[in-house]
Amino acid sequence: MAPIETNIDFYTWGTPNGHKISILLEELGLKYNVHPIDISTDVQKEEWFLKINPNGRIPAIIDRTETPDGKPQEQRVFEGAAILLYLTARYDPEHQLSYPYDSAEHWEMVSWLAFQHGGIGPMQGQANHFANYAPEKIPYAISRYLTETKRLFGVVEKQLELQAQKSNPVSGGPWLVGDRCTIADLASFSWIYWVDRLDIDLTKFPRVSEWRERITARPTIQRGLAVPEPHDKKEMAANQEENLKKAREWILRSQKADQEKYK
């Protein structure tokens, strides 16, 4: 349970980057207010939102929780990795999903968090774009980003295998770092959870597959994945072509607007 009564405004949409925050908020048991940001309408590029995140992307938060000495605050935090670190620094004093600052485990956790932020997220995102949303199929681009995504999954597979060799059975692991599920796991999970959209056979990464299923089964994770609204993977797969068509339209529309603005 949360140690204090929090008041956090959470700006998000149903994407891997949004889910990494909502699942942490649920894991920590924090009180938060959801503000759905329908990115297909480009509302995230409006001036009011740019004051929250100058980069015009979700997720973002404004923490209005009173400080320990009772003073009001309005702390904005944007970018997924920054929000994960902020929330655990402020609201995980018992280190249920983190490690004490400056410990060896803390920096190992930060390293794996950066691995996701600079690796799995961008590479899997590009693989998804070129495989599913690009107006033309470019075999080189699809192959490049799919291969790099698989390579990164292989890195996670190897780490989980190494962790399994020294994992404490009562920890419920293996986990990426130490003896507990941390924000490093949640960050990569939020992307690997959606790998079914790509031509990647997760059974070739058995440790990753088992790790994904183990995290998915947590009730708090299920609640977080339903923010800002529930989804049904089977239904989404059944309507995949229609969903992809709609997504392509707004992605290309948004891209064209940016091209005109920055030409």
mmCIF file of C-alpha atoms in Angstrom, residues 98-261:
data_model
loop_
_atom_site.group_PDB
_atom_site.id
_atom_site.type_symbol
_atom_site.label_atom_id
_atom_site.label_comp_id
_atom_site.label_asym_id
_atom_site.label_seq_id
_atom_site.Cartn_x
_atom_site.Cartn_y
_atom_site.Cartn_z
ATOM 1 C CA SER A 98 13.659 -0.774 -6.646
ATOM 2 C CA TYR A 99 16.891 -0.809 -4.642
ATOM 3 C CA PRO A 100 18.460 1.701 -2.249
ATOM 4 C CA TYR A 101 20.101 4.596 -4.054
ATOM 5 C CA ASP A 102 23.794 4.139 -4.863
ATOM 6 C CA SER A 103 23.763 0.420 -4.073
ATOM 7 C CA ALA A 104 25.275 -1.930 -6.669
ATOM 8 C CA GLU A 105 21.793 -3.252 -7.411
ATOM 9 C CA HIS A 106 20.468 0.278 -7.930
ATOM 10 C CA TRP A 107 22.954 1.039 -10.678
ATOM 11 C CA GLU A 108 22.426 -2.363 -12.267
ATOM 12 C CA MET A 109 18.688 -1.574 -12.306
ATOM 13 C CA VAL A 110 19.330 1.843 -13.858
ATOM 14 C CA SER A 111 21.506 0.205 -16.512
ATOM 15 C CA TRP A 112 18.739 -2.192 -17.525
ATOM 16 C CA LEU A 113 16.237 0.654 -17.484
ATOM 17 C CA ALA A 114 18.468 2.596 -19.889
ATOM 18 C CA PHE A 115 18.813 -0.583 -21.982
ATOM 19 C CA GLN A 116 15.066 -0.574 -22.535
ATOM 20 C CA HIS A 117 14.798 3.177 -23.031
ATOM 21 C CA GLY A 118 17.551 3.278 -25.647
ATOM 22 C CA GLY A 119 17.228 -0.232 -27.061
ATOM 23 C CA ILE A 120 14.068 -2.307 -26.927
ATOM 24 C CA GLY A 121 11.688 0.656 -27.093
ATOM 25 C CA PRO A 122 13.168 2.423 -30.128
ATOM 26 C CA MET A 123 14.074 -0.746 -32.038
ATOM 27 C CA GLN A 124 10.796 -2.577 -31.453
ATOM 28 C CA GLY A 125 8.949 0.646 -32.183
ATOM 29 C CA GLN A 126 10.703 1.036 -35.533
ATOM 30 C CA ALA A 127 10.149 -2.640 -36.338
ATOM 31 C CA ASN A 128 6.457 -2.164 -35.658
ATOM 32 C CA HIS A 129 6.340 0.996 -37.769
ATOM 33 C CA PHE A 130 7.987 -0.451 -40.852
ATOM 34 C CA ALA A 131 6.230 -3.821 -40.607
ATOM 35 C CA ASN A 132 2.736 -2.492 -39.911
ATOM 36 C CA TYR A 133 2.341 1.249 -40.515
ATOM 37 C CA ALA A 134 4.711 2.444 -43.233
ATOM 38 C CA PRO A 135 2.908 3.314 -46.500
ATOM 39 C CA GLU A 136 5.288 1.046 -48.405
ATOM 40 C CA LYS A 137 7.041 -2.170 -47.466
ATOM 41 C CA ILE A 138 10.798 -1.673 -47.276
ATOM 42 C CA PRO A 139 12.356 -5.129 -46.779
ATOM 43 C CA TYR A 140 15.693 -3.766 -45.600
ATOM 44 C CA ALA A 141 14.100 -1.610 -42.880
ATOM 45 C CA ILE A 142 11.791 -4.407 -41.723
ATOM 46 C CA SER A 143 14.639 -6.909 -41.593
ATOM 47 C CA ARG A 144 17.010 -4.505 -39.849
ATOM 48 C CA TYR A 145 14.673 -3.551 -37.020
ATOM 49 C CA LEU A 146 13.173 -7.004 -36.558
ATOM 50 C CA THR A 147 16.668 -8.490 -36.342
ATOM 51 C CA GLU A 148 17.790 -5.864 -33.855
ATOM 52 C CA THR A 149 14.671 -6.428 -31.749
ATOM 53 C CA LYS A 150 15.373 -10.165 -31.707
ATOM 54 C CA ARG A 151 18.992 -9.487 -30.736
ATOM 55 C CA LEU A 152 17.843 -7.359 -27.821
ATOM 56 C CA PHE A 153 15.407 -10.074 -26.741
ATOM 57 C CA GLY A 154 18.404 -12.386 -26.807
ATOM 58 C CA VAL A 155 20.209 -10.080 -24.394
ATOM 59 C CA VAL A 156 17.231 -10.270 -22.013
ATOM 60 C CA GLU A 157 17.103 -14.052 -22.455
ATOM 61 C CA LYS A 158 20.753 -14.404 -21.482
ATOM 62 C CA GLN A 159 20.360 -12.140 -18.451
ATOM 63 C CA LEU A 160 17.353 -14.082 -17.201
ATOM 64 C CA GLU A 161 19.263 -17.335 -17.663
ATOM 65 C CA LEU A 162 22.187 -15.981 -15.639
ATOM 66 C CA GLN A 163 19.780 -14.743 -12.976
ATOM 67 C CA ALA A 164 18.043 -18.139 -12.856
ATOM 68 C CA GLN A 165 21.318 -19.765 -11.864
ATOM 69 C CA LYS A 166 21.545 -17.657 -8.708
ATOM 70 C CA SER A 167 17.882 -16.839 -8.097
ATOM 71 C CA ASN A 168 16.342 -17.356 -4.672
ATOM 72 C CA PRO A 169 13.284 -19.614 -5.186
ATOM 73 C CA VAL A 170 11.168 -17.473 -2.838
ATOM 74 C CA SER A 171 11.775 -14.350 -4.970
ATOM 75 C CA GLY A 172 9.441 -15.570 -7.702
ATOM 76 C CA GLY A 173 12.191 -14.904 -10.246
ATOM 77 C CA PRO A 174 14.330 -14.857 -12.170
ATOM 78 C CA TRP A 175 14.251 -11.086 -12.577
ATOM 79 C CA LEU A 176 16.552 -8.805 -14.529
ATOM 80 C CA VAL A 177 18.198 -7.485 -11.378
ATOM 81 C CA GLY A 178 18.630 -9.157 -8.006
ATOM 82 C CA ASP A 179 15.886 -10.869 -6.065
ATOM 83 C CA ARG A 180 12.809 -8.828 -7.020
ATOM 84 C CA CYS A 181 10.743 -7.443 -9.859
ATOM 85 C CA THR A 182 11.855 -3.849 -10.405
ATOM 86 C CA ILE A 183 11.144 -0.977 -12.734
ATOM 87 C CA ALA A 184 13.776 -2.488 -15.030
ATOM 88 C CA ASP A 185 11.507 -5.509 -15.531
ATOM 89 C CA LEU A 186 8.369 -3.397 -15.887
ATOM 90 C CA ALA A 187 9.946 -1.144 -18.524
ATOM 91 C CA SER A 188 10.982 -3.986 -20.821
ATOM 92 C CA PHE A 189 7.826 -5.974 -20.098
ATOM 93 C CA SER A 190 5.603 -3.133 -21.307
ATOM 94 C CA TRP A 191 7.117 -3.540 -24.780
ATOM 95 C CA ILE A 192 7.596 -7.299 -24.889
ATOM 96 C CA TYR A 193 3.962 -7.722 -23.822
ATOM 97 C CA TRP A 194 2.983 -6.377 -27.273
ATOM 98 C CA VAL A 195 5.466 -8.432 -29.333
ATOM 99 C CA ASP A 196 2.595 -10.413 -30.876
ATOM 100 C CA ARG A 197 2.196 -7.556 -33.350
ATOM 101 C CA LEU A 198 5.482 -8.583 -34.948
ATOM 102 C CA ASP A 199 6.807 -11.649 -36.731
ATOM 103 C CA ILE A 200 8.799 -12.785 -33.703
ATOM 104 C CA ASP A 201 8.441 -16.263 -32.258
ATOM 105 C CA LEU A 202 8.787 -15.760 -28.521
ATOM 106 C CA THR A 203 9.125 -19.524 -27.941
ATOM 107 C CA LYS A 204 12.671 -19.098 -29.240
ATOM 108 C CA PHE A 205 13.268 -17.047 -26.104
ATOM 109 C CA PRO A 206 11.867 -19.405 -23.431
ATOM 110 C CA ARG A 207 13.111 -17.431 -20.438
ATOM 111 C CA VAL A 208 11.655 -14.222 -21.836
ATOM 112 C CA SER A 209 8.369 -15.948 -22.616
ATOM 113 C CA GLU A 210 8.059 -17.383 -19.102
ATOM 114 C CA TRP A 211 9.051 -14.036 -17.555
ATOM 115 C CA ARG A 212 6.428 -12.226 -19.622
ATOM 116 C CA GLU A 213 3.681 -14.655 -18.588
ATOM 117 C CA ARG A 214 4.727 -14.464 -14.947
ATOM 118 C CA ILE A 215 4.527 -10.671 -14.907
ATOM 119 C CA THR A 216 1.285 -10.612 -16.897
ATOM 120 C CA ALA A 217 -0.384 -12.846 -14.286
ATOM 121 C CA ARG A 218 0.047 -10.289 -11.489
ATOM 122 C CA PRO A 219 -3.331 -8.651 -10.687
ATOM 123 C CA THR A 220 -1.693 -5.234 -10.396
ATOM 124 C CA ILE A 221 -0.239 -5.641 -13.888
ATOM 125 C CA GLN A 222 -3.641 -6.556 -15.275
ATOM 126 C CA ARG A 223 -5.107 -3.403 -13.767
ATOM 127 C CA GLY A 224 -2.300 -1.286 -15.151
ATOM 128 C CA LEU A 225 -2.670 -2.740 -18.644
ATOM 129 C CA ALA A 226 -6.341 -1.692 -18.595
ATOM 130 C CA VAL A 227 -5.380 2.007 -18.351
ATOM 131 C CA PRO A 228 -6.690 4.198 -19.865
ATOM 132 C CA GLU A 229 -9.144 1.571 -21.132
ATOM 133 C CA PRO A 230 -9.303 -2.239 -21.236
ATOM 134 C CA HIS A 231 -8.187 -4.093 -24.353
ATOM 135 C CA ASP A 232 -8.723 -7.580 -25.707
ATOM 136 C CA LYS A 233 -5.759 -8.979 -27.623
ATOM 137 C CA LYS A 234 -7.899 -11.564 -29.425
ATOM 138 C CA GLU A 235 -10.388 -8.943 -30.535
ATOM 139 C CA MET A 236 -7.584 -6.653 -31.652
ATOM 140 C CA ALA A 237 -6.043 -9.482 -33.687
ATOM 141 C CA ALA A 238 -9.407 -10.248 -35.308
ATOM 142 C CA ASN A 239 -9.754 -6.597 -36.370
ATOM 143 C CA GLN A 240 -6.078 -6.072 -37.110
ATOM 144 C CA GLU A 241 -6.373 -4.846 -40.692
ATOM 145 C CA GLU A 242 -9.031 -2.286 -39.838
ATOM 146 C CA ASN A 243 -7.043 -1.089 -36.811
ATOM 147 C CA LEU A 244 -3.849 -0.826 -38.840
ATOM 148 C CA LYS A 245 -5.602 1.158 -41.563
ATOM 149 C CA LYS A 246 -6.867 3.712 -39.054
ATOM 150 C CA ALA A 247 -3.453 3.940 -37.404
ATOM 151 C CA ARG A 248 -1.679 4.441 -40.724
ATOM 152 C CA GLU A 249 -3.989 7.328 -41.569
ATOM 153 C CA TRP A 250 -3.264 9.351 -38.446
ATOM 154 C CA ILE A 251 0.446 8.475 -38.368
ATOM 155 C CA LEU A 252 0.898 9.714 -41.942
ATOM 156 C CA ARG A 253 -1.278 12.773 -41.293
ATOM 157 C CA SER A 254 0.790 13.680 -38.233
ATOM 158 C CA GLN A 255 4.050 13.024 -40.059
ATOM 159 C CA LYS A 256 2.987 15.235 -42.957
ATOM 160 C CA ALA A 257 2.154 18.063 -40.565
ATOM 161 C CA ASP A 258 5.609 17.805 -38.995
ATOM 162 C CA GLN A 259 7.272 17.712 -42.420
ATOM 163 C CA GLU A 260 5.497 20.938 -43.370
ATOM 164 C CA LYS A 261 6.406 22.578 -40.088
#
